[in-house]
Tab-separated table of C-alpha atoms and ligand atoms in Angstrom:
chain	number	residue	atom	x	y	z
A	22	MET	CA	6.431	30.041	0.601
A	23	SER	CA	8.731	27.878	-1.438
A	24	ASP	CA	6.716	25.307	-3.247
A	25	ARG	CA	9.295	22.663	-3.724
A	26	TYR	CA	11.334	20.938	-1.112
A	27	GLN	CA	14.911	22.136	-1.129
A	28	ALA	CA	17.158	19.221	-0.411
A	29	PRO	CA	20.910	19.080	-0.872
A	30	LEU	CA	21.190	19.753	-4.561
A	31	PRO	CA	21.171	16.502	-6.495
A	32	HIS	CA	23.266	18.226	-9.164
A	33	GLN	CA	26.195	17.846	-6.838
A	34	ALA	CA	25.317	14.214	-6.234
A	35	ASP	CA	27.647	11.333	-6.825
A	36	THR	CA	27.037	8.505	-9.286
A	37	ILE	CA	25.105	5.535	-7.974
A	38	ALA	CA	24.640	1.987	-9.270
A	39	ALA	CA	22.439	-0.951	-8.358
A	40	ILE	CA	20.965	-4.095	-9.808
A	41	ALA	CA	17.481	-3.076	-10.909
A	42	THR	CA	16.070	-6.529	-11.626
A	43	ALA	CA	15.329	-9.277	-9.126
A	44	LEU	CA	18.426	-11.318	-8.340
A	45	GLY	CA	18.119	-14.798	-9.691
A	46	GLU	CA	18.602	-16.719	-12.890
A	47	GLY	CA	16.753	-15.168	-15.784
A	48	GLY	CA	17.048	-14.032	-19.373
A	49	ILE	CA	18.667	-10.725	-18.547
A	50	SER	CA	19.562	-8.583	-15.567
A	51	VAL	CA	19.621	-4.827	-15.670
A	52	ILE	CA	22.039	-2.668	-13.715
A	53	ARG	CA	21.078	0.957	-13.401
A	54	ILE	CA	23.654	3.732	-13.055
A	55	SER	CA	22.654	7.336	-12.388
A	56	GLY	CA	24.620	10.506	-11.786
A	57	PRO	CA	26.833	13.041	-13.478
A	58	LYS	CA	29.511	10.450	-14.218
A	59	ALA	CA	27.206	7.606	-15.272
A	60	ALA	CA	28.404	7.476	-18.879
A	61	GLU	CA	32.048	7.862	-17.857
A	62	VAL	CA	31.865	5.098	-15.236
A	63	VAL	CA	30.267	2.629	-17.645
A	64	ALA	CA	32.649	3.620	-20.436
A	65	ARG	CA	35.589	2.363	-18.330
A	66	GLY	CA	34.462	-1.230	-18.775
A	67	PHE	CA	32.449	-1.042	-21.977
A	68	ARG	CA	34.031	-2.197	-25.215
A	69	GLY	CA	31.788	-1.423	-28.185
A	70	LYS	CA	31.938	-0.102	-31.707
A	71	HIS	CA	31.575	3.514	-30.553
A	72	SER	CA	32.689	5.300	-27.461
A	73	LEU	CA	29.927	5.730	-24.915
A	74	GLU	CA	31.106	9.100	-23.724
A	75	GLY	CA	30.339	10.820	-26.990
A	76	ALA	CA	27.078	8.954	-27.597
A	77	ALA	CA	23.764	10.711	-27.963
A	78	THR	CA	20.879	10.381	-25.526
A	79	HIS	CA	18.330	7.578	-25.984
A	80	THR	CA	20.711	5.278	-27.824
A	81	ALA	CA	21.472	1.619	-27.211
A	82	HIS	CA	24.929	0.121	-27.670
A	83	TYR	CA	26.039	-3.465	-27.937
A	84	GLY	CA	29.447	-4.535	-26.708
A	85	SER	CA	31.281	-6.410	-24.009
A	86	PHE	CA	32.003	-5.436	-20.447
A	87	THR	CA	35.407	-5.928	-18.893
A	88	ASP	CA	36.794	-5.736	-15.404
A	89	ARG	CA	39.596	-3.456	-14.334
A	90	ASP	CA	42.215	-5.790	-15.760
A	91	GLY	CA	40.523	-5.786	-19.150
A	92	LYS	CA	39.105	-9.316	-18.711
A	93	GLU	CA	35.726	-9.720	-20.381
A	94	ILE	CA	32.855	-10.483	-18.001
A	95	ASP	CA	29.875	-10.613	-20.336
A	96	GLU	CA	28.223	-9.315	-23.493
A	97	VAL	CA	26.032	-6.363	-22.697
A	98	VAL	CA	23.669	-3.797	-24.156
A	99	VAL	CA	23.819	-0.361	-22.609
A	100	THR	CA	21.131	2.244	-23.035
A	101	LEU	CA	22.015	5.852	-22.445
A	102	PHE	CA	19.667	8.569	-21.221
A	103	ARG	CA	21.290	11.933	-20.924
A	104	GLU	CA	20.321	14.433	-18.244
A	105	PRO	CA	17.566	15.631	-17.836
A	106	HIS	CA	15.690	13.149	-20.038
A	107	SER	CA	15.782	10.143	-17.750
A	108	TYR	CA	13.920	8.548	-14.849
A	109	THR	CA	16.032	10.317	-12.241
A	110	GLY	CA	16.602	13.502	-14.209
A	111	GLU	CA	20.345	12.753	-14.162
A	112	THR	CA	22.349	10.920	-16.805
A	113	VAL	CA	21.265	7.311	-16.546
A	114	VAL	CA	22.772	4.212	-18.097
A	115	GLU	CA	20.901	0.946	-18.052
A	116	LEU	CA	23.197	-1.968	-18.611
A	117	SER	CA	21.639	-5.296	-19.593
A	118	CYS	CA	23.693	-8.429	-19.140
A	119	HIS	CA	22.921	-12.134	-18.960
A	120	GLY	CA	20.635	-12.816	-16.063
A	121	GLY	CA	22.707	-14.644	-13.500
A	122	PRO	CA	23.488	-13.383	-10.002
A	123	PHE	CA	27.214	-14.069	-10.295
A	124	VAL	CA	27.727	-12.232	-13.592
A	125	THR	CA	25.493	-9.355	-12.538
A	126	ARG	CA	27.292	-8.884	-9.239
A	127	ARG	CA	30.684	-8.941	-10.949
A	128	ILE	CA	29.658	-6.196	-13.339
A	129	LEU	CA	28.233	-4.162	-10.479
A	130	GLY	CA	31.505	-4.652	-8.617
A	131	ALA	CA	33.450	-3.420	-11.648
A	132	LEU	CA	31.219	-0.345	-11.879
A	133	VAL	CA	31.871	0.451	-8.234
A	134	GLU	CA	35.602	0.094	-8.834
A	135	ALA	CA	35.201	2.485	-11.737
A	136	GLY	CA	33.797	5.157	-9.435
A	137	ALA	CA	30.112	4.462	-8.778
A	138	ARG	CA	28.653	4.019	-5.304
A	139	HIS	CA	26.153	1.324	-4.293
A	140	ALA	CA	22.710	2.957	-4.289
A	141	ASP	CA	20.583	3.063	-1.143
A	142	PRO	CA	17.058	1.625	-1.226
A	143	GLY	CA	14.791	3.851	-3.294
A	144	GLU	CA	17.626	6.229	-4.146
A	145	PHE	CA	16.833	6.364	-7.879
A	146	THR	CA	13.224	7.307	-7.206
A	147	LYS	CA	14.309	9.741	-4.500
A	148	ARG	CA	16.536	11.463	-7.042
A	149	ALA	CA	13.621	11.511	-9.494
A	150	PHE	CA	11.594	13.268	-6.803
A	151	LEU	CA	14.362	15.739	-5.964
A	152	HIS	CA	14.648	16.610	-9.661
A	153	GLY	CA	10.915	17.198	-9.930
A	154	LYS	CA	10.299	14.203	-12.204
A	155	LEU	CA	7.728	12.840	-9.776
A	156	ASP	CA	6.079	14.294	-6.726
A	157	LEU	CA	6.079	12.410	-3.448
A	158	ALA	CA	2.662	10.757	-3.883
A	159	GLN	CA	3.757	9.552	-7.312
A	160	ALA	CA	7.034	8.249	-5.922
A	161	GLU	CA	5.117	6.262	-3.312
A	162	ALA	CA	2.952	4.886	-6.107
A	163	VAL	CA	6.064	3.422	-7.757
A	164	ALA	CA	6.604	1.164	-4.730
A	165	ASP	CA	2.905	0.283	-4.648
A	166	LEU	CA	2.859	-0.566	-8.338
A	167	ILE	CA	5.814	-2.908	-7.908
A	168	ARG	CA	4.159	-4.599	-4.943
A	169	SER	CA	0.629	-4.737	-6.312
A	170	GLN	CA	-0.863	-8.207	-6.329
A	171	SER	CA	-4.387	-7.637	-7.549
A	172	ASP	CA	-6.081	-5.909	-10.418
A	173	LEU	CA	-7.543	-3.187	-8.203
A	174	ALA	CA	-4.298	-2.542	-6.328
A	175	HIS	CA	-2.520	-2.288	-9.640
A	176	ARG	CA	-5.042	0.165	-11.065
A	177	ALA	CA	-5.076	2.323	-7.955
A	178	SER	CA	-1.282	2.592	-7.833
A	179	PHE	CA	-1.048	3.264	-11.535
A	180	GLU	CA	-3.546	6.100	-11.286
A	181	GLN	CA	-1.616	7.575	-8.403
A	182	LEU	CA	1.589	7.293	-10.413
A	183	GLN	CA	-0.074	9.111	-13.273
A	184	GLY	CA	-0.904	11.959	-10.921
A	185	LYS	CA	-4.613	11.613	-10.234
A	186	LEU	CA	-4.262	12.196	-6.492
A	187	SER	CA	-1.570	14.826	-7.007
A	188	SER	CA	-3.756	16.893	-9.288
A	189	GLU	CA	-6.633	16.863	-6.805
A	190	ILE	CA	-4.253	18.005	-4.090
A	191	ARG	CA	-2.981	20.721	-6.409
A	192	LEU	CA	-6.522	21.980	-7.025
A	193	LEU	CA	-7.205	22.028	-3.307
A	194	ARG	CA	-4.003	23.932	-2.618
A	195	ASP	CA	-4.774	26.410	-5.406
A	196	ALA	CA	-8.155	27.063	-3.818
A	197	LEU	CA	-6.482	27.747	-0.474
A	198	ILE	CA	-3.895	30.016	-2.081
A	199	GLN	CA	-6.759	31.958	-3.635
A	200	ILE	CA	-8.400	32.417	-0.233
A	201	ILE	CA	-5.125	33.499	1.357
A	202	GLY	CA	-4.679	35.943	-1.525
A	203	LEU	CA	-8.075	37.509	-0.853
A	204	LEU	CA	-7.364	37.794	2.858
A	205	GLU	CA	-3.967	39.369	2.310
A	206	VAL	CA	-5.113	41.907	-0.222
A	207	GLU	CA	-7.648	43.050	2.295
A	208	LEU	CA	-5.005	43.175	4.994
A	209	ASP	CA	-3.164	45.850	2.989
A	210	PHE	CA	-6.151	48.098	3.264
A	211	VAL	CA	-6.998	47.393	6.846
A	212	GLU	CA	-5.832	50.788	8.066
A	213	GLU	CA	-8.322	52.513	5.846
A	214	GLY	CA	-10.985	50.301	7.426
A	215	LEU	CA	-11.891	48.785	4.099
A	216	GLU	CA	-13.391	45.331	3.905
A	217	PHE	CA	-13.957	44.431	0.326
A	218	VAL	CA	-14.004	40.665	0.345
A	219	ASP	CA	-17.517	39.463	0.724
A	220	ARG	CA	-17.634	37.373	3.948
A	221	GLN	CA	-20.231	35.127	2.388
A	222	LYS	CA	-17.969	34.404	-0.552
A	223	LEU	CA	-15.127	33.628	1.821
A	224	THR	CA	-17.352	31.319	3.846
A	225	ASN	CA	-18.416	29.488	0.696
A	226	LEU	CA	-14.876	29.050	-0.575
A	227	LEU	CA	-13.691	27.767	2.767
A	228	GLN	CA	-16.661	25.462	3.163
A	229	GLU	CA	-16.025	23.983	-0.241
A	230	ALA	CA	-12.375	23.347	0.596
A	231	ILE	CA	-13.369	21.674	3.868
A	232	SER	CA	-15.863	19.359	2.170
A	233	LYS	CA	-13.479	18.426	-0.621
A	234	THR	CA	-10.687	17.657	1.827
A	235	GLY	CA	-13.026	15.541	3.944
A	236	ARG	CA	-14.404	13.712	0.924
A	237	LEU	CA	-10.934	12.853	-0.322
A	238	ALA	CA	-9.851	11.651	3.141
A	239	SER	CA	-12.910	9.420	3.390
A	240	THR	CA	-11.876	7.460	0.285
A	241	PHE	CA	-9.157	5.913	2.450
A	242	THR	CA	-11.590	3.286	3.772
A	243	THR	CA	-11.830	1.862	0.253
A	244	GLY	CA	-8.278	2.796	-0.712
A	245	LYS	CA	-6.723	0.903	2.184
A	246	ILE	CA	-8.622	-2.259	1.284
A	247	ILE	CA	-7.647	-1.954	-2.356
A	248	ARG	CA	-3.962	-1.414	-1.596
A	249	ASP	CA	-3.525	-3.864	1.279
A	250	GLY	CA	-6.259	-6.406	0.512
A	251	ILE	CA	-8.389	-7.947	3.229
A	252	ARG	CA	-7.342	-10.286	5.998
A	253	VAL	CA	-9.791	-13.088	6.541
A	254	VAL	CA	-9.382	-15.423	9.507
A	255	LEU	CA	-10.908	-18.908	9.589
A	256	ALA	CA	-11.597	-19.789	13.205
A	257	GLY	CA	-13.713	-22.238	15.128
A	258	ALA	CA	-13.636	-25.424	17.167
A	259	PRO	CA	-11.332	-28.267	16.159
A	260	ASN	CA	-12.430	-30.501	13.300
A	261	VAL	CA	-15.188	-28.262	11.934
A	262	GLY	CA	-13.333	-28.089	8.605
A	263	LYS	CA	-11.445	-24.774	8.652
A	264	SER	CA	-8.402	-26.161	6.847
A	265	SER	CA	-10.643	-27.958	4.364
A	266	ILE	CA	-12.377	-24.668	3.533
A	267	LEU	CA	-9.017	-22.951	3.100
A	268	ASN	CA	-7.890	-25.692	0.724
A	269	SER	CA	-11.118	-25.511	-1.278
A	270	LEU	CA	-10.906	-21.743	-1.608
A	271	LEU	CA	-7.291	-22.048	-2.733
A	272	ALA	CA	-8.074	-25.039	-4.921
A	273	GLU	CA	-4.998	-26.813	-3.566
A	274	GLU	CA	-4.159	-29.050	-0.661
A	275	ARG	CA	-2.252	-26.418	1.235
A	276	ALA	CA	-3.168	-27.251	4.821
A	277	ILE	CA	-3.104	-30.701	6.372
A	278	VAL	CA	-6.595	-32.083	6.914
A	279	THR	CA	-7.332	-35.064	9.183
A	280	ASP	CA	-10.203	-36.197	11.291
A	281	ILE	CA	-8.081	-35.745	14.389
A	282	PRO	CA	-9.090	-32.635	16.327
A	283	GLY	CA	-6.197	-30.210	16.705
A	284	THR	CA	-4.574	-30.969	13.349
A	285	THR	CA	-3.669	-27.366	12.569
A	286	ARG	CA	-1.300	-26.028	15.162
A	287	ASP	CA	0.278	-23.047	13.529
A	288	VAL	CA	-1.186	-20.215	11.527
A	289	ILE	CA	-1.306	-20.822	7.759
A	290	GLU	CA	-1.607	-17.842	5.443
A	291	GLU	CA	-2.288	-17.835	1.692
A	292	GLY	CA	-3.591	-15.320	-0.816
A	293	ILE	CA	-6.425	-15.493	-3.325
A	294	ILE	CA	-8.007	-12.897	-5.572
A	295	VAL	CA	-11.740	-12.281	-5.369
A	296	ASP	CA	-13.341	-9.748	-7.696
A	297	GLY	CA	-9.945	-8.201	-8.393
A	298	LEU	CA	-9.259	-7.756	-4.705
A	299	ALA	CA	-6.392	-9.410	-2.793
A	300	VAL	CA	-7.666	-11.607	0.025
A	301	ARG	CA	-5.302	-13.091	2.634
A	302	LEU	CA	-6.814	-16.258	4.051
A	303	ILE	CA	-5.566	-17.218	7.474
A	304	ASP	CA	-6.264	-20.698	8.809
A	305	THR	CA	-5.880	-21.075	12.540
A	306	ALA	CA	-5.715	-23.783	15.164
A	307	GLY	CA	-9.094	-24.895	16.444
A	308	VAL	CA	-9.653	-23.097	19.680
A	309	ARG	CA	-10.323	-25.320	22.636
A	310	THR	CA	-8.945	-25.840	26.070
A	311	ALA	CA	-5.507	-26.549	24.794
A	312	GLU	CA	-4.081	-29.712	26.238
A	313	SER	CA	-0.509	-29.424	25.094
A	314	ILE	CA	1.899	-26.526	25.135
A	315	VAL	CA	2.134	-26.589	21.331
A	316	GLU	CA	-1.603	-26.353	20.962
A	317	ALA	CA	-1.869	-23.642	23.568
A	318	GLU	CA	0.631	-21.554	21.608
A	319	GLY	CA	-1.332	-22.256	18.420
A	320	VAL	CA	-4.476	-21.017	20.080
A	321	ARG	CA	-2.755	-17.879	21.301
A	322	ARG	CA	-1.577	-17.231	17.757
A	323	SER	CA	-5.109	-17.682	16.401
A	324	GLU	CA	-6.385	-15.118	18.833
A	325	ARG	CA	-3.713	-12.680	17.797
A	326	GLN	CA	-4.720	-13.121	14.137
A	327	ILE	CA	-8.350	-12.521	14.977
A	328	GLU	CA	-7.498	-9.284	16.746
A	329	ASN	CA	-6.476	-7.558	13.548
A	330	CYS	CA	-8.456	-9.252	10.836
A	331	ASP	CA	-10.865	-7.528	8.476
A	332	VAL	CA	-13.345	-10.395	8.339
A	333	LEU	CA	-13.783	-13.265	10.782
A	334	LEU	CA	-15.193	-16.531	9.486
A	335	LEU	CA	-16.577	-18.446	12.426
A	336	VAL	CA	-16.840	-22.021	11.196
A	337	LEU	CA	-19.345	-24.515	12.670
A	338	ASP	CA	-19.949	-28.155	11.803
A	339	SER	CA	-23.575	-28.363	10.702
A	340	SER	CA	-23.604	-32.147	10.942
A	341	ARG	CA	-23.653	-32.086	14.708
A	342	HIS	CA	-25.550	-30.285	17.430
A	343	LEU	CA	-23.914	-27.395	19.164
A	344	GLU	CA	-22.447	-28.280	22.470
A	345	GLU	CA	-21.607	-26.182	25.445
A	346	ILE	CA	-17.959	-26.221	24.426
A	347	ASP	CA	-18.753	-24.875	20.914
A	348	LEU	CA	-20.550	-21.958	22.444
A	349	ALA	CA	-17.703	-21.258	24.788
A	350	HIS	CA	-15.294	-21.281	21.815
A	351	SER	CA	-17.442	-19.033	19.722
A	352	ASN	CA	-17.843	-16.528	22.498
A	353	ARG	CA	-14.147	-16.527	23.131
A	354	LEU	CA	-13.416	-15.954	19.446
A	355	LEU	CA	-15.926	-13.185	19.140
A	356	THR	CA	-14.430	-11.405	22.112
A	357	SER	CA	-10.959	-11.691	20.556
A	358	LEU	CA	-12.271	-9.506	17.794
A	359	LYS	CA	-10.967	-6.201	19.080
A	360	ARG	CA	-12.324	-4.192	16.208
A	361	PRO	CA	-16.070	-4.388	16.587
A	362	GLU	CA	-16.512	-3.004	13.075
A	363	ALA	CA	-14.798	-6.066	11.586
A	364	PRO	CA	-17.605	-8.205	10.221
A	365	CYS	CA	-18.061	-11.800	11.283
A	366	ILE	CA	-19.739	-14.465	9.141
A	367	LEU	CA	-21.049	-17.781	10.468
A	368	VAL	CA	-19.972	-20.541	8.105
A	369	LEU	CA	-21.985	-23.743	8.476
A	370	ASN	CA	-19.730	-26.388	6.967
A	371	LYS	CA	-20.334	-30.026	5.949
A	372	SER	CA	-23.646	-29.370	4.226
A	373	ASP	CA	-23.139	-32.644	2.332
A	374	LEU	CA	-23.887	-34.520	5.546
A	375	THR	CA	-27.245	-34.750	7.301
A	376	SER	CA	-27.846	-31.468	8.998
A	377	ARG	CA	-28.281	-31.585	12.747
A	378	LEU	CA	-27.574	-27.984	13.507
A	379	THR	CA	-30.959	-26.350	13.029
A	380	SER	CA	-31.715	-22.693	12.524
A	381	ARG	CA	-33.715	-22.886	15.700
A	382	GLU	CA	-30.592	-23.800	17.619
A	383	LEU	CA	-28.692	-20.878	16.153
A	384	VAL	CA	-31.408	-18.302	16.614
A	385	ASP	CA	-31.368	-18.876	20.342
A	386	ILE	CA	-27.728	-18.041	20.636
A	387	GLU	CA	-27.244	-14.457	21.536
A	388	ALA	CA	-23.647	-14.206	20.354
A	389	PHE	CA	-24.735	-15.191	16.826
A	390	ALA	CA	-27.537	-12.678	16.598
A	391	GLY	CA	-27.330	-10.599	13.463
A	392	LEU	CA	-24.428	-12.558	11.958
A	393	LYS	CA	-24.664	-13.441	8.299
A	394	ARG	CA	-24.875	-17.216	7.772
A	395	ILE	CA	-23.504	-19.162	4.836
A	396	THR	CA	-23.902	-22.879	4.325
A	397	VAL	CA	-21.006	-24.622	2.585
A	398	SER	CA	-19.413	-27.963	2.002
A	399	ALA	CA	-15.651	-28.031	1.722
A	400	VAL	CA	-15.985	-31.523	0.308
A	401	ASN	CA	-18.300	-30.925	-2.643
A	402	GLY	CA	-17.788	-27.184	-3.036
A	403	HIS	CA	-21.381	-26.210	-2.347
A	404	GLY	CA	-21.737	-22.582	-1.212
A	405	LEU	CA	-18.072	-21.687	-1.676
A	406	GLU	CA	-18.770	-19.136	-4.396
A	407	ASN	CA	-21.256	-17.461	-2.069
A	408	LEU	CA	-18.622	-17.411	0.604
A	409	ARG	CA	-16.085	-15.791	-1.703
A	410	LEU	CA	-18.508	-13.059	-2.644
A	411	ALA	CA	-19.555	-12.592	0.973
A	412	LEU	CA	-15.943	-11.731	1.833
A	413	VAL	CA	-15.908	-8.873	-0.621
A	414	ASP	CA	-19.382	-7.841	0.446
A	415	ALA	CA	-18.390	-7.791	4.092
A	416	VAL	CA	-15.883	-5.013	3.506
A	417	GLY	CA	-18.298	-3.040	1.363
A	418	MET	CA	-16.530	-3.806	-1.920
A	419	ARG	CA	-19.200	-5.814	-3.706
A	420	LYS	CA	-19.728	-3.192	-6.336
A	421	GLY	CA	-15.993	-2.900	-6.505
A	422	TRP	CA	-14.239	0.263	-7.446
A	423	SER	CA	-14.414	1.340	-11.018
A	424	GLY	CA	-11.511	3.742	-10.970
A	425	GLU	CA	-13.838	6.345	-12.408
A	426	GLY	CA	-14.606	9.480	-10.501
A	427	GLY	CA	-12.245	11.153	-8.101
A	428	ALA	CA	-8.879	10.154	-6.750
A	429	LEU	CA	-8.438	7.446	-4.183
A	430	VAL	CA	-6.371	7.808	-1.026
A	431	THR	CA	-4.471	4.566	-0.385
A	432	HIS	CA	-1.830	5.675	2.141
A	433	ARG	CA	-2.344	6.398	5.805
A	434	ARG	CA	0.202	9.203	5.499
A	435	HIS	CA	-1.979	10.946	2.920
A	436	HIS	CA	-5.140	10.294	4.892
A	437	ASP	CA	-3.660	11.735	8.082
A	438	ALA	CA	-2.421	14.827	6.288
A	439	LEU	CA	-5.857	15.386	4.749
A	440	ARG	CA	-7.586	15.057	8.119
A	441	ARG	CA	-5.093	17.473	9.632
A	442	ALA	CA	-5.783	19.942	6.836
A	443	GLN	CA	-9.499	19.500	7.348
A	444	GLY	CA	-9.113	20.316	11.058
A	445	GLU	CA	-7.032	23.402	10.296
A	446	LEU	CA	-9.580	24.629	7.775
A	447	SER	CA	-12.418	24.037	10.228
A	448	ARG	CA	-10.530	26.135	12.761
A	449	ALA	CA	-10.207	28.869	10.166
A	450	MET	CA	-13.947	28.622	9.567
A	451	ASP	CA	-14.637	29.034	13.286
A	452	SER	CA	-12.466	32.147	13.309
A	453	LEU	CA	-14.279	33.496	10.274
A	454	VAL	CA	-17.646	32.972	11.903
A	455	ALA	CA	-16.366	34.565	15.092
A	456	GLY	CA	-15.277	37.624	13.082
A	457	ALA	CA	-11.564	37.181	13.782
A	458	SER	CA	-9.013	39.236	11.887
A	459	ASN	CA	-7.656	38.166	8.526
A	460	ASP	CA	-4.152	37.322	9.705
A	461	PHE	CA	-5.678	35.042	12.273
A	462	LEU	CA	-7.511	33.158	9.544
A	463	SER	CA	-4.482	33.084	7.316
A	464	VAL	CA	-2.391	31.227	9.877
A	465	ASP	CA	-4.722	28.225	9.895
A	466	ILE	CA	-5.218	28.207	6.159
A	467	ARG	CA	-1.473	28.304	5.624
A	468	ALA	CA	-1.103	25.397	8.020
A	469	ALA	CA	-3.657	23.447	5.941
A	470	LEU	CA	-1.743	24.382	2.796
A	471	ASP	CA	1.390	22.874	4.353
A	472	SER	CA	-0.422	19.730	5.460
A	473	LEU	CA	-1.664	19.175	1.920
A	474	GLY	CA	1.801	20.027	0.626
A	475	GLU	CA	3.252	17.142	2.626
A	476	ILE	CA	1.278	14.695	0.507
A	477	VAL	CA	2.945	15.701	-2.728
A	478	GLY	CA	6.224	16.688	-1.117
A	479	ALA	CA	5.919	20.429	-1.722
A	480	VAL	CA	6.574	20.676	1.997
A	481	THR	CA	8.640	17.940	3.519
A	482	THR	CA	11.523	17.070	5.775
A	483	ASP	CA	14.485	14.739	5.495
A	484	ASP	CA	12.808	12.447	8.033
A	485	ILE	CA	9.703	12.020	5.897
A	486	LEU	CA	11.836	11.297	2.827
A	487	GLU	CA	14.021	8.854	4.720
A	488	ASP	CA	10.944	7.069	6.013
A	489	ILE	CA	9.363	6.772	2.569
A	490	PHE	CA	12.357	5.798	0.475
A	491	SER	CA	13.912	3.409	2.972
A	492	LYS	CA	10.927	1.132	2.347
A	493	PHE	CA	11.793	0.797	-1.331
A	494	CYS	CA	13.941	-1.958	-2.706
A	495	ILE	CA	17.481	-1.278	-3.840
A	496	GLY	CA	17.635	-0.418	-7.525
A	497	LYS	CA	14.256	1.357	-7.555
B	503	GTP	N1	-18.288	-34.559	5.014
B	503	GTP	C1	-17.520	-33.505	5.159
B	503	GTP	N2	-16.381	-33.613	5.857
B	503	GTP	C2	-15.603	-32.517	5.981
B	503	GTP	C3	-15.953	-31.277	5.403
B	503	GTP	N3	-15.001	-30.388	5.700
B	503	GTP	C4	-14.083	-31.045	6.435
B	503	GTP	N4	-14.455	-32.340	6.618
B	503	GTP	C5	-13.727	-33.356	7.374
B	503	GTP	O1	-13.627	-32.945	8.728
B	503	GTP	C6	-12.386	-33.343	9.288
B	503	GTP	C7	-11.656	-32.141	9.863
B	503	GTP	O2	-11.310	-31.283	8.813
B	503	GTP	P1	-10.208	-30.160	8.972
B	503	GTP	O3	-10.275	-29.333	7.764
B	503	GTP	O4	-8.901	-30.759	9.337
B	503	GTP	O5	-10.783	-29.378	10.210
B	503	GTP	P2	-10.135	-28.159	11.015
B	503	GTP	O6	-11.261	-27.305	11.460
B	503	GTP	O7	-9.078	-27.534	10.226
B	503	GTP	O8	-9.547	-28.905	12.272
B	503	GTP	P3	-8.352	-28.461	13.238
B	503	GTP	O9	-7.199	-28.089	12.407
B	503	GTP	O10	-8.099	-29.694	14.008
B	503	GTP	O11	-8.841	-27.367	14.090
B	503	GTP	C8	-11.636	-34.028	8.165
B	503	GTP	O12	-11.822	-35.404	8.293
B	503	GTP	C9	-12.313	-33.507	6.908
B	503	GTP	O13	-12.211	-34.399	5.839
B	503	GTP	C10	-17.168	-31.198	4.666
B	503	GTP	O14	-17.564	-30.180	4.120
B	503	GTP	N5	-17.899	-32.350	4.584
B	504	MG	MG1	-7.118	-27.325	10.557
């Protein structure tokens, strides 16, 4: 089996260019050029002390950059990385100019006129993968690292970029290759009726591979939360103080608050960080029998948010008794929660006012049975810290994730491949127990080897690559 994906050879690739920094006004912008003619293409417009074409790798050169007619566009610094010692593995030039969109685009335009092609999204990283600079899991980590918004997400993506997941996959694949080796050696002697691989040893090796694969796949529960953060929906009857709680948690007056029921009509979403974890807070319209079309749409939107949230905060106003209508709302909200595993917390707001909503009243309500209760005041801040911690607790992340120990699976693609491999290995185990022949076993173990190979890109298809790299930004 070939162990590296054979794509159209990047050696025959053309030279690509793209703006690598975010487009906007800033100190500098960087344009990245990669390909066999990178130095040549840049040299057409570069006017410096020395010629770029003869320059050594890992050198920086100051000069000006001109358009095709020799008109100067800007002062630039170009850094040259000669093949294979670069991000992509090809010759790469990074051209820094003044950070304005107009100037940057003009230089990019001049580079294209000089023979470069506009890069596709993720094409630099794709080339890095095709040249073996990164494996596929590491390439995916590049996009995650760029997008990370919390300490944990950053650490998880950085570890993946450094190869922590890849090396665990490699160990697993090596173990499978060892088993296949044992089975195939024996196959050579089958005609002589020899069986010299101890079945018990084979069972143990296979069992170990199954457990390790399963254990790695199960880290996805944590990994998904770390990478994507948690979605927390604030829901409840009108006027209970949902928007006020959102504002207090954000420490800014983001949502409009009034004493008129039905103030919030659309969904408001903002992010905070709790214990290093990204939390998306979603404020919704108070659910009631919507009187106007606008409100009715707001209510529908709230319900849609609740359907796919990670934690539901059901807010009640503790300064008044529960009424029939509150119960009807709460029940309706709780039934919108399509994922029964998503935890729901009862938030008793307005604790600064005289409490009328007694525990007694709540205990009797069946729909609230077993729900965690937190008393807060959006006005004086009482209980808000508890609420913040309860969010992290609710998704099982109170102790956090230390980054120590084994690798973490943060992508559904990796998780699915691991589960597939686990299934294939379990099938092989069944065959082993049933006394099936070695080639029978080998087929399933090879399939598992391929499934694991998909994670790091040792086995892949153009479709998988297209799917992964098209999600990158241009210039990455
Ligand atoms: N005393 C007191 N008043 C509060 C508290 N939280 C909110 N309020 C008041 O309750 C009223 C409604 O607050 P909102 O935050 O707009 O309530 P909401 O649940 O978002 O209401 P809708 O958007 O209409 O569904 C406002 O007058 C707030 O000032 C609180 O903790 N204590
Ligand atoms: Mg509101």
